[in-house]
Coordinates of C-alpha atoms in Angstrom, one line a residue:
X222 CA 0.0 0.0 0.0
X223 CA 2.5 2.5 1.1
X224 CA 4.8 1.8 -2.2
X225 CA 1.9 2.6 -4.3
X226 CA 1.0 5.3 -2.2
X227 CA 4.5 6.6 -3.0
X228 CA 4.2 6.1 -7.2
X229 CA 1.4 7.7 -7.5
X230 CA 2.5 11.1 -5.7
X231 CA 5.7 11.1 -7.9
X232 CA 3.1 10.7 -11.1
X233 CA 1.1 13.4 -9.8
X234 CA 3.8 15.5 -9.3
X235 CA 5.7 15.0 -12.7
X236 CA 2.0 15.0 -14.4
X237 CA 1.7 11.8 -15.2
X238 CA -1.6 9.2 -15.5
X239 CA -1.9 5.8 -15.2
X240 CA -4.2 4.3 -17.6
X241 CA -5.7 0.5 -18.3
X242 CA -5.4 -2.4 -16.1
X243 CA -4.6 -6.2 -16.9
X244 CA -8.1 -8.2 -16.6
X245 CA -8.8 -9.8 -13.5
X246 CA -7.9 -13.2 -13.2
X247 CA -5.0 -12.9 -15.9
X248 CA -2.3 -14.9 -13.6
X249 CA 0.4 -15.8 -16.6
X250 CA 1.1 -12.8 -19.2
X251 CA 3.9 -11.2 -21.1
X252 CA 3.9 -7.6 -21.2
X253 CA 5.1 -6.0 -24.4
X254 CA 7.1 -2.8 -23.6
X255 CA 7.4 0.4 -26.0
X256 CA 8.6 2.6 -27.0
X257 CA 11.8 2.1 -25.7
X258 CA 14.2 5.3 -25.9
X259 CA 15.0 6.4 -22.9
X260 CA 16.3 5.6 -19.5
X261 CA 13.4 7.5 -18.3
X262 CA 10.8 4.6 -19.8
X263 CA 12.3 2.2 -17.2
X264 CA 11.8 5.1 -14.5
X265 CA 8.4 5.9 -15.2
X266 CA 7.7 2.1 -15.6
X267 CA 8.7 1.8 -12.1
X268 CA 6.5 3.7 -10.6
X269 CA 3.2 2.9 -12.9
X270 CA 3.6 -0.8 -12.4
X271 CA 2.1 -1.4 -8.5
X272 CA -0.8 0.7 -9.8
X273 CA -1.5 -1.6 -12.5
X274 CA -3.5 -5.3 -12.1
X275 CA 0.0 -6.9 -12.7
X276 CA 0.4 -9.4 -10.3
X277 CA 3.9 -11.0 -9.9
X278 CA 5.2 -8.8 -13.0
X279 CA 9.0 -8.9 -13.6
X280 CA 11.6 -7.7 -15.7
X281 CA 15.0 -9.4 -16.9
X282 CA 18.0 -8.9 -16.2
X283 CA 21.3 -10.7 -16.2
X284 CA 22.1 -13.1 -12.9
X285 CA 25.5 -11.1 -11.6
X286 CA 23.5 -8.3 -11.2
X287 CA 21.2 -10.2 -8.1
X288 CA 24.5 -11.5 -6.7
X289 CA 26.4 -8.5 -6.5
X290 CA 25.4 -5.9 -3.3
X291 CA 22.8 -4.5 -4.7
X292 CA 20.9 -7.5 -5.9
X293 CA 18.4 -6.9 -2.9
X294 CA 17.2 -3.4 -5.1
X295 CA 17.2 -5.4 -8.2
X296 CA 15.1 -7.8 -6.8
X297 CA 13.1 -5.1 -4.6
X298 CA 12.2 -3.1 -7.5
X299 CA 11.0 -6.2 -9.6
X300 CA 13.6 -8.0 -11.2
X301 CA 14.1 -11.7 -11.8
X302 CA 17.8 -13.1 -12.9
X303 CA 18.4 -15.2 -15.8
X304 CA 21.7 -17.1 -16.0
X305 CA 23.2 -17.2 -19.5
X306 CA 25.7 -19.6 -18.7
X307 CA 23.3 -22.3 -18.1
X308 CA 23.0 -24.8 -21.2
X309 CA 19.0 -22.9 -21.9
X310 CA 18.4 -20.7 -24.5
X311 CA 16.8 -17.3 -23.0
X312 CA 13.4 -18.4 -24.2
X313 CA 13.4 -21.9 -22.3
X314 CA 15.0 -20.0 -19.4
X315 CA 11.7 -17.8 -18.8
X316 CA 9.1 -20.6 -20.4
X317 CA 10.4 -22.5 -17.2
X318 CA 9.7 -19.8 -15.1
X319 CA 6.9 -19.4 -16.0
X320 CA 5.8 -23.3 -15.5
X321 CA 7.3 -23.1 -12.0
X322 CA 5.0 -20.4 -10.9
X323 CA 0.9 -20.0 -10.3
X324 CA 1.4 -16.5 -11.3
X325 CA 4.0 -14.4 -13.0
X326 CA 4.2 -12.0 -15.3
X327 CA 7.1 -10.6 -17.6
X328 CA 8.1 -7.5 -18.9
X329 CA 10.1 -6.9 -22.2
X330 CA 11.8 -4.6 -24.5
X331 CA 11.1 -6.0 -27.6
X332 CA 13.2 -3.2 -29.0
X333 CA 16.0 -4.3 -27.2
X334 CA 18.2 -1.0 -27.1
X335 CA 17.3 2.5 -27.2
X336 CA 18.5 3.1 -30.3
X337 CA 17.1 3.3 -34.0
X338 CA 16.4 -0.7 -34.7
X339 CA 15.0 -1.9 -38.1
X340 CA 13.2 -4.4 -36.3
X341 CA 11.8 -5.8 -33.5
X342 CA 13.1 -9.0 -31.8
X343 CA 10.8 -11.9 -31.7
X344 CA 11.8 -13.2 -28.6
X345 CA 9.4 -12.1 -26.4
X346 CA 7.1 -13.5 -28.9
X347 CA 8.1 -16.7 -28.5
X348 CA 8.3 -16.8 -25.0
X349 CA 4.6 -15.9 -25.2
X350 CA 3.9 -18.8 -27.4
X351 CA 6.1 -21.6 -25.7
X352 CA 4.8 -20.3 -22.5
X353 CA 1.0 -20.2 -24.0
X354 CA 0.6 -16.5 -22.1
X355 CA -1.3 -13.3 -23.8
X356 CA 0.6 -10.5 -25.2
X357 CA 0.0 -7.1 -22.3
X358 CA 0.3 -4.0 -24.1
X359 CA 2.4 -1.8 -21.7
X360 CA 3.8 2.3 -23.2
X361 CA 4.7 5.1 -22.3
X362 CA 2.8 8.0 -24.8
X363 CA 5.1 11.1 -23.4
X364 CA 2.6 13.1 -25.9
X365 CA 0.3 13.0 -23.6
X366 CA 2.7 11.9 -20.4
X367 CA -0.1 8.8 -20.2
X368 CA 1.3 5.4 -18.9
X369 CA -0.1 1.9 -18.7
X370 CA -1.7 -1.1 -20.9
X371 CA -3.9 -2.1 -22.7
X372 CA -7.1 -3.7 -21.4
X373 CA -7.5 -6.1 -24.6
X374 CA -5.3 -8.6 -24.5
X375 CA -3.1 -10.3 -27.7
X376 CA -3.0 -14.7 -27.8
X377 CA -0.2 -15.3 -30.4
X378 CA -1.4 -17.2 -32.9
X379 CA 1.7 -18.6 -34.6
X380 CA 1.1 -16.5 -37.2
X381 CA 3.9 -13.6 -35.9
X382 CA 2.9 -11.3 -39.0
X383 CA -0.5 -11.3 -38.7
X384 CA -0.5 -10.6 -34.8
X385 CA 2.9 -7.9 -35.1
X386 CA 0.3 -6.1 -37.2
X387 CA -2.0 -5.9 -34.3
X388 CA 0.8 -4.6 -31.9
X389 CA 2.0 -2.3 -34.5
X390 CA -1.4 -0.5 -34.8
X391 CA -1.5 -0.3 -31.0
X392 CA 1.8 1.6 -30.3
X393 CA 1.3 4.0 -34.0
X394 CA -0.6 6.3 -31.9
X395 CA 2.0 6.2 -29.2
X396 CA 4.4 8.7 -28.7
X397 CA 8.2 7.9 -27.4
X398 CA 10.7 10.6 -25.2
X399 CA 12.6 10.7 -28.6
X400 CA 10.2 9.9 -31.4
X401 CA 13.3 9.2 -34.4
X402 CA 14.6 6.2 -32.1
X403 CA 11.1 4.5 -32.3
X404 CA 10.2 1.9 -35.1
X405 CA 6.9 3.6 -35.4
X406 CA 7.5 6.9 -34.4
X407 CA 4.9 10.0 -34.9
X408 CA 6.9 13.3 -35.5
X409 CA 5.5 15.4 -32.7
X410 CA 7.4 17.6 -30.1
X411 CA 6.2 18.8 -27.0
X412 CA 6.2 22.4 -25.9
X413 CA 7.3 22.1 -22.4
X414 CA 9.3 20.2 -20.4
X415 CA 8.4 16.2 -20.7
X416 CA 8.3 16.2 -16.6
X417 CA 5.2 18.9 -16.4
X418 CA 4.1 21.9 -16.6
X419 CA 6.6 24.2 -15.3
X420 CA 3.6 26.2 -13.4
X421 CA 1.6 23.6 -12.4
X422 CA 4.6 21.5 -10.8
X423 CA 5.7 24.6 -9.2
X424 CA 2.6 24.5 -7.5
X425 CA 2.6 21.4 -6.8
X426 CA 5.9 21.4 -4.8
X427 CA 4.8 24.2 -3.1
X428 CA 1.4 22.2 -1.8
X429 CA 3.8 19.3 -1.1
X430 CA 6.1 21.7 0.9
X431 CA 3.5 23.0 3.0
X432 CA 1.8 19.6 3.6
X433 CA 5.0 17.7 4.6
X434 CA 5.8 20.8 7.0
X435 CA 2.3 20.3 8.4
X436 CA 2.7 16.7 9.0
X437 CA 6.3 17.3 10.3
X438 CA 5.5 19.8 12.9
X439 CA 2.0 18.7 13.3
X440 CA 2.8 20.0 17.5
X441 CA 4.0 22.8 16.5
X442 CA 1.1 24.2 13.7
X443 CA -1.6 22.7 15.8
X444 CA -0.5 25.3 19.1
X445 CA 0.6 27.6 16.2
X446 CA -3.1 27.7 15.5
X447 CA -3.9 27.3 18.8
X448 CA -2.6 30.8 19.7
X449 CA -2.9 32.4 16.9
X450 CA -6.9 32.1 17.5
X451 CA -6.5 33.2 21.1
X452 CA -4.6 36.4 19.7
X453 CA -7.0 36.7 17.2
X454 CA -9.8 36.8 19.7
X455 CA -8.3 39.1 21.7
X456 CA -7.9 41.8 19.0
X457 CA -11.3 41.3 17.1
X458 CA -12.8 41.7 20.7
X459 CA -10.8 44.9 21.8
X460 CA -12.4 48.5 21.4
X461 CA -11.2 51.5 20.7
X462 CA -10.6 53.1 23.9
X463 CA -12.8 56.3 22.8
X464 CA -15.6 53.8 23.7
X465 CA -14.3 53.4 27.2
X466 CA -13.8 56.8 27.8
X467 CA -17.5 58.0 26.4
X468 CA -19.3 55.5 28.6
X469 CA -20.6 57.5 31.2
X470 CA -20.9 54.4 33.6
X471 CA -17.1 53.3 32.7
X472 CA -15.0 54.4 36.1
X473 CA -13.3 57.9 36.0
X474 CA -10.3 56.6 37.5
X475 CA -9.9 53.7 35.6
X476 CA -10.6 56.7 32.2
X477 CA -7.5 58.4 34.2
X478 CA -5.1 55.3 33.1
X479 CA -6.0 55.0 29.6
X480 CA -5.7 58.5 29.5
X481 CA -2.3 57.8 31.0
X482 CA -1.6 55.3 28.3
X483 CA -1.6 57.8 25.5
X484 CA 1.1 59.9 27.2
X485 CA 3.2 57.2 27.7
X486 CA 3.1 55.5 23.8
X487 CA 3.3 59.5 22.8
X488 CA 6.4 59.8 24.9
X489 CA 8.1 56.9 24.0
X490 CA 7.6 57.6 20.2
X491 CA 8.5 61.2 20.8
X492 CA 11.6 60.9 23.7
X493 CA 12.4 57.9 23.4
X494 CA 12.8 57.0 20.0
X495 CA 10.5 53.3 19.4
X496 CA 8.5 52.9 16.3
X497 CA 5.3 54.9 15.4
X498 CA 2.4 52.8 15.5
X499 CA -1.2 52.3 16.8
X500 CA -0.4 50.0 19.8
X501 CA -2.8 50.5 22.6
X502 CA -5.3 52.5 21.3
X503 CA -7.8 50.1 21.7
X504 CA -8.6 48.0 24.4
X505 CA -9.5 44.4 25.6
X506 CA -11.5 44.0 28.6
X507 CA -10.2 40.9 30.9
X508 CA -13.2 41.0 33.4
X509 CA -10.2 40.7 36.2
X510 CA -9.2 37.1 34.2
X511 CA -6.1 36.3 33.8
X512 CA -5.6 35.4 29.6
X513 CA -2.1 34.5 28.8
X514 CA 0.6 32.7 30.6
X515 CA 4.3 31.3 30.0
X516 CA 6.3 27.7 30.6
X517 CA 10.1 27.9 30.9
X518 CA 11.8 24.8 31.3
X519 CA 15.4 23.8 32.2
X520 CA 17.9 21.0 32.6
X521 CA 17.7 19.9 36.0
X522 CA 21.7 19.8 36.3
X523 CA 22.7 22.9 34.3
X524 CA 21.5 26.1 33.5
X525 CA 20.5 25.3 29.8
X526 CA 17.2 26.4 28.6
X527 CA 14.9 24.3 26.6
X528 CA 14.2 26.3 23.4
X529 CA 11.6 25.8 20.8
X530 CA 12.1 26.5 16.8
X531 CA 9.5 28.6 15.6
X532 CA 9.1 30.0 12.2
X533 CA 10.5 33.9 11.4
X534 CA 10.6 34.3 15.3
X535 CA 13.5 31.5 15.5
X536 CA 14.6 29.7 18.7
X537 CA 12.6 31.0 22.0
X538 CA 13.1 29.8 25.4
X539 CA 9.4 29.6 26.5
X540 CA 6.3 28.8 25.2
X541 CA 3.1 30.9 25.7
X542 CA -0.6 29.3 25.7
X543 CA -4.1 31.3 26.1
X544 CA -5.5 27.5 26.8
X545 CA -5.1 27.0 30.8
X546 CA -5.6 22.7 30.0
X547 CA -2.8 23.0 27.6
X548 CA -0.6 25.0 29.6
X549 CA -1.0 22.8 32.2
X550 CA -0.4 19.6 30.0
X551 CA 2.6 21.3 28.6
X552 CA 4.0 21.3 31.8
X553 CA 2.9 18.5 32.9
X554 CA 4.8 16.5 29.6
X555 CA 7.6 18.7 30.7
X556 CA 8.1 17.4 34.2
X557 CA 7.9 13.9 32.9
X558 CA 10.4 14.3 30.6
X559 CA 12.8 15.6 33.4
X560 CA 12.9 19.0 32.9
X561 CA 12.7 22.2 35.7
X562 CA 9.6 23.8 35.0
X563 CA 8.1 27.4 35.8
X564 CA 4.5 29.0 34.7
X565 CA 4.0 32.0 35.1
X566 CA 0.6 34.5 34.2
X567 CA 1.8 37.1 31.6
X568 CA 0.4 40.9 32.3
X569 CA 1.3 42.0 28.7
X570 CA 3.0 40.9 25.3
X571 CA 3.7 42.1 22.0
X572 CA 2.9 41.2 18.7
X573 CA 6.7 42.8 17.8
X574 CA 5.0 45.4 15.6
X575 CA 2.8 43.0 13.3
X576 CA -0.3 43.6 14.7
X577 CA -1.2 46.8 17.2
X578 CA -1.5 45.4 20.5
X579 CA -4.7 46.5 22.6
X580 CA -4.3 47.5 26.3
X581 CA -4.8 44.8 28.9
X582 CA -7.9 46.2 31.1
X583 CA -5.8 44.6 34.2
X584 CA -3.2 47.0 33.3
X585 CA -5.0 49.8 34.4
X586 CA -4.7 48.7 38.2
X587 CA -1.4 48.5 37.9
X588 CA 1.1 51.7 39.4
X589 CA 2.2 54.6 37.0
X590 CA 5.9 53.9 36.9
X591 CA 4.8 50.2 36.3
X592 CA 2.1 51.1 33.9
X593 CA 4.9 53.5 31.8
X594 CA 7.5 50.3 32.0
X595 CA 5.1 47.3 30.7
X596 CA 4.2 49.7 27.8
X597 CA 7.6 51.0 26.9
X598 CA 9.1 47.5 27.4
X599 CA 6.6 46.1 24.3
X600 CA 7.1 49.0 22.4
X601 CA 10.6 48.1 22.3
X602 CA 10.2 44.7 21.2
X603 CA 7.6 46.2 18.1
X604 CA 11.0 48.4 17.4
X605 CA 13.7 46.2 17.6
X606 CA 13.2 42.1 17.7
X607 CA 16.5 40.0 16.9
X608 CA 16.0 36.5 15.9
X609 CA 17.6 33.9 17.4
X610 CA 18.6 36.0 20.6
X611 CA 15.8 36.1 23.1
X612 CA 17.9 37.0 26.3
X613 CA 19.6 40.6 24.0
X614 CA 15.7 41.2 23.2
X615 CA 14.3 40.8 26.8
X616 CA 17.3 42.4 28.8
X617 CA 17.5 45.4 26.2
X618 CA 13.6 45.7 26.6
X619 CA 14.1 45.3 30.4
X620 CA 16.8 48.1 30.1
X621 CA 14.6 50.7 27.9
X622 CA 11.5 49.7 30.0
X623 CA 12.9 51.0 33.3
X624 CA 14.5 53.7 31.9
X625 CA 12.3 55.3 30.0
X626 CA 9.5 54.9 32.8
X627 CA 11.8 56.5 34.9
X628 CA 12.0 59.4 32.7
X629 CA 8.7 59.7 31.7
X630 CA 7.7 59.8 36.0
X631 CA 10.5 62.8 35.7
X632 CA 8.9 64.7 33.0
X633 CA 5.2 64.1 34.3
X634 CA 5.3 64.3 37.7
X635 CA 7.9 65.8 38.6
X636 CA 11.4 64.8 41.1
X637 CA 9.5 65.1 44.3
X638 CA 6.0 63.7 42.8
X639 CA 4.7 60.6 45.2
X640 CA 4.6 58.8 41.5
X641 CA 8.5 59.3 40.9
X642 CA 10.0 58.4 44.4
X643 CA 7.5 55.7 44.5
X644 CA 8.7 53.8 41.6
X645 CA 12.6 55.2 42.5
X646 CA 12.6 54.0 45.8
X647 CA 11.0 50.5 44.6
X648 CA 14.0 49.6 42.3
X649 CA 17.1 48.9 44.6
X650 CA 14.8 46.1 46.5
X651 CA 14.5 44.6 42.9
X652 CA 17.6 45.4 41.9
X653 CA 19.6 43.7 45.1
X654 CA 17.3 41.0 44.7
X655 CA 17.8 40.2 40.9
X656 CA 21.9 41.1 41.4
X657 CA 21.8 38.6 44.5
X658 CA 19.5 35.5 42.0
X659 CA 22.3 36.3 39.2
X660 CA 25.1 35.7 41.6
X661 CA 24.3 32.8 42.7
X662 CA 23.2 31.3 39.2
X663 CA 27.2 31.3 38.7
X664 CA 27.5 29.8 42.0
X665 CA 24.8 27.1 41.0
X666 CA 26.8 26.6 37.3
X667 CA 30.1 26.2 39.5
X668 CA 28.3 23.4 41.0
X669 CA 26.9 21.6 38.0
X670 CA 30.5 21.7 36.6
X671 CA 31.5 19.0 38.9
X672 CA 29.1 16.6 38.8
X673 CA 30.1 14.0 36.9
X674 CA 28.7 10.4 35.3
X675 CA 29.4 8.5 38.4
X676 CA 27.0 10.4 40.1
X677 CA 23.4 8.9 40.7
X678 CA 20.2 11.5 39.8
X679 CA 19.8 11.2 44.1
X680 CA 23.3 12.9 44.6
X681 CA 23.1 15.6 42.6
X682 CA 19.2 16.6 43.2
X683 CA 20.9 16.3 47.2
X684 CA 23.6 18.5 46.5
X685 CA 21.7 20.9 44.0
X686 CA 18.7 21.6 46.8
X687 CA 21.4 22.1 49.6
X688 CA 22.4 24.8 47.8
X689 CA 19.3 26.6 46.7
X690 CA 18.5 25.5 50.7
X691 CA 21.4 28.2 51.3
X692 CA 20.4 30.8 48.5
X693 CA 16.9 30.9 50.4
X694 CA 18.1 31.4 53.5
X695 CA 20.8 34.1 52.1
X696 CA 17.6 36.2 51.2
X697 CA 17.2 37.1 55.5
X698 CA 21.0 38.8 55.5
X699 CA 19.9 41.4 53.1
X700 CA 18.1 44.2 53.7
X701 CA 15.2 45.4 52.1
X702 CA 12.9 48.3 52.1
X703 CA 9.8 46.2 51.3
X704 CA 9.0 43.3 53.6
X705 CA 7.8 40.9 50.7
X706 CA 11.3 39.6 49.9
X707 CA 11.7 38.0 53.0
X708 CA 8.5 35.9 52.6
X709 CA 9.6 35.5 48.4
X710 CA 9.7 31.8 48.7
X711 CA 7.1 31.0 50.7
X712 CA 4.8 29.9 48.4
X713 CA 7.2 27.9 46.2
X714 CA 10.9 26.3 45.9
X715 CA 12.8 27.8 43.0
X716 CA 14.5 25.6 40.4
X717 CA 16.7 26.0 37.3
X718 CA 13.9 27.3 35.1
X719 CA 13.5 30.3 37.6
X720 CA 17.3 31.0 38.0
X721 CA 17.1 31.2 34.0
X722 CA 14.4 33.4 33.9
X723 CA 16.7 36.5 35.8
X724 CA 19.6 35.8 33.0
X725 CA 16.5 35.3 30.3
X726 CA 16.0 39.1 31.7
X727 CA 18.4 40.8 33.6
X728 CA 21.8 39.6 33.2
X729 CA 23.0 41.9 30.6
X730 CA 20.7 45.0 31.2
X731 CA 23.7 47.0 33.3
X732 CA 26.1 46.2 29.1
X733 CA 23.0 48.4 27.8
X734 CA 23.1 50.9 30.4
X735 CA 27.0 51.2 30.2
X736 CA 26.7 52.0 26.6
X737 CA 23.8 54.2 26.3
X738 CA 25.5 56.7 29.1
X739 CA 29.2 56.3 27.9
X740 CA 28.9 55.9 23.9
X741 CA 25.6 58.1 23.5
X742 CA 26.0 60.4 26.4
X743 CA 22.3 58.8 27.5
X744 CA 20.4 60.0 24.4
X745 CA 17.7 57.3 23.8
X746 CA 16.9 58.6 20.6
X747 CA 20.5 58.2 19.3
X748 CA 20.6 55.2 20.5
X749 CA 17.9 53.4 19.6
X750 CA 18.4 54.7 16.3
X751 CA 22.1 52.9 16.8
X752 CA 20.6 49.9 17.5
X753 CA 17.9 49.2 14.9
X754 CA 20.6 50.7 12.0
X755 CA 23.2 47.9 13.8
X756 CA 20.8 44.8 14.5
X757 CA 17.8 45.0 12.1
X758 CA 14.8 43.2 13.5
X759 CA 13.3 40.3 12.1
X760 CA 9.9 42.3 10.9

């Protein structure tokens, strides 16, 4: 099944049909093949005979061919040896094969060469005769890139003349790959290639290219579609914001933060240098849900990311879902497999400048200095998105993000505005905290660095939660404006996939910083317009 499942994609493809069967119940038969002038006849031949009623058909060809090694393909793709050295002319030789067998069939050339002959060979025609088998009509009309028999079958008579005339007025109408090497040959010549029409097989392969990627990646297009309908129903569903703020029973404060929203994107275009574009000016209402979450996983002895290949974006170390059940089966598959895990609910994304991304209603609850971060973070990812290099894209994002929320706070509120110190005096807790995770990741790499082959999985999951034991309890010697840190882990243990998170994030944010205040005197328009000329984006 599957071998003729194969033939008749590689006719379809090179735009060729099969036509004509040998009747049922024909067990014994000679097939008569012509014309004969090219090596491509044996090729197509190939492939048209398992979709042809041809039980047990056969070609010949000489013996040290099946005993060299690659007599399994000669036998595999139909041939049956005969042995010239035996005291039996050719004819006898096949006669007896085909009295040793219930049901055989053979295949010949009668032409015998692919060259200009004068004649035909009667040898097949004998073999017919001794044999008592009918005469199968087999071609290969390259006129009309047709292939098969023909459903009427020939009995030789003894009378060779009488019944060559019936085979000649058979294959007249026929027309061979090179029509002056055949006996009978029509004077035609086809106007495109013999394979197929060049547009029509360029289609073709493209269908095939696209189906044998689906089938391939079948995972991977099935949550490709997965998310692209829960983006999809996100932005069909938002509304411009003018509809918030006109609805007289919409909140005033909550109008305040959209309000907010447009200063920000304004500022960031204006000061800050990211793209132009029509990002969040419309808006999706949550209804307090969460509606988009992350899994990051690791190796459970070293800090090496699992990464999934996806198309244009490249290779991404996490994997987001809109479907809670398959996030949770993701992870789930995950942990089985023996891989750290983390998930994690996502407050915002971007579509890297594709699509305009609508504000998240839960958004709106969220501080000023974190509000003017989470939107110029996403901006910067719809400005500047390198393939291949998800940790540059976050930690530069990360960088501008801060930054620029920093500055905007400055230039709306003012230095001593509750807004500005607020989201001032909230960054050295973070900042201590990320700096203290990032130091101990190399501690924790140190450690997976001598664990060796020897070692049982017990051993090193011993030695590895001693340590993260100690990075716990480091968190009490440090000091921290905001209480919360000192309760951080109360909820959960943290594994590899969290360590990797703060270098997925943070561990080259203070490179950016360095630059953009020594090389650019900490111009961001400058220096954006450094980076995008220096590492164009992927879109």
């Amino acid at each position: 099944m599957l071998i003729r499942i194969i033939c008749r994609f590689f006719l379809w493809l090179f735009g060729w049909k099969v036509k004509g069967k040998v009747p049922d119940g024909t067990n014994k038969y000679l097939v008569v093949v012509m014309p004969h002038t090219s090596t491509w006849d044996f090729i197509v031949g190939i492939m048209i005979r398992p979709l042809l009623n041809m039980p047990e058909c056969h070609y010949l060809a000489k013996k040290s061919l099946f005993d060299s090694k690659l007599g399994f393909l000669f036998y595999w793709l139909g041939g049956t040896p005969v042995d010239r050295s035996r005291n039996m002319g050719l004819v006898d030789q096949v006669v007896e094969k085909y009295e040793e067998r219930e049901r055989f069939g053979i295949a010949v050339t009668p032409e015998g060469t692919r060259a200009l002959v004068p004649t035909l060979k009667t040898g097949f025609y004998h073999i017919a005769l001794k044999a008592n088998v009918p005469l199968v009509l087999g071609y290969f009309d390259f006129k009309t890139r047709t292939g098969g028999v023909s459903e009427e079958l020939i009995y030789p008579t003894g009378d060779y003349e009488a019944d060559l005339k019936k085979i000649k007025a058979f294959y007249q109408t026929i027309g061979a790959k090179h029509p002056e090497k055949f006996l009978w040959h029509q004077n035609w010549k086809s106007k495109i290639p013999w394979f197929a029409n060049p547009f029509k097989f360029t289609l073709k392969l493209l269908l095939v290219f696209i189906l044998s990627y689906l089938l391939i990646n079948f995972k991977l297009v099935h949550y490709g579609l997965k998310q692209g309908y829960g983006q999809l129903e996100i932005l069909v569903k938002a509304k411009p914001i003018e509809n918030f703020l006109a609805d007289p029973n919409y909140p005033d404060s909550l109008k305040q933060r959209i309000n907010l929203v447009q200063e920000i994107r304004q500022y960031a275009f204006d000061s800050v240098g990211l793209d132009q574009s029509n990002s969040y000016t419309k808006m999706y209402d949550q209804k307090g849900k969460p509606i988009l979450w992350v899994v990051t996983a690791c190796k459970p002895f070293a800090l090496k990311n699992k990464v999934w290949d996806f198309p244009v974006l490249g290779r991404v170390s996490y994997k987001g879902f809109f479907d809670s059940l398959a996030l949770k089966k993701e992870a789930k598959a995950l942990k089985e497999e023996g891989w750290d895990t983390r998930v994690r609910q996502v407050n915002a994304w971007s579509t890297l400048g594709i699509l305009n991304d609508p504000i998240l209603s839960n958004m709106l609850y969220r501080s000023e200095g974190y509000l003017a971060e989470v939107i110029i973070h996403e901006l910067t990812h719809g400005t500047l998105f390198i393939k291949d290099n998800l940790q540059y894209n976050e930690n530069l994002a990360n960088f501008v993000g801060e930054e620029g929320a920093k500055r905007f706070l400055l230039h709306k509120y003012g230095m001593d505005s509750p807004e500005y110190k607020n989201y001032q005096q909230s960054q050295p807790d973070y900042e201590q905290f990320a700096n203290y995770t990032l130091n101990f990741t190399k501690t924790l790499d140190s450690l997976y660095n001598t664990f060796d082959e020897q070692m049982t999985y017990k051993e090193k999951s011993t030695l590895k939660n001693k340590y993260i034991e100690r990075y716990i309890q480091g968190i009490d010697s440090l000091e921290f404006t905001n209480p919360r840190y000192y309760g951080y882990f109360k909820n959960f243990h943290p594994n590899n996939a969290f360590f990797m998170a703060f270098v997925r994030y943070r561990a080259s944010k203070n490179q950016f910083r360095e630059q953009f205040e020594n090389e650019f005197e900490s111009n961001f328009v400058d220096y954006i317009t450094y980076l995008k000329d220096t590492y164009p984006s992927i879109f």
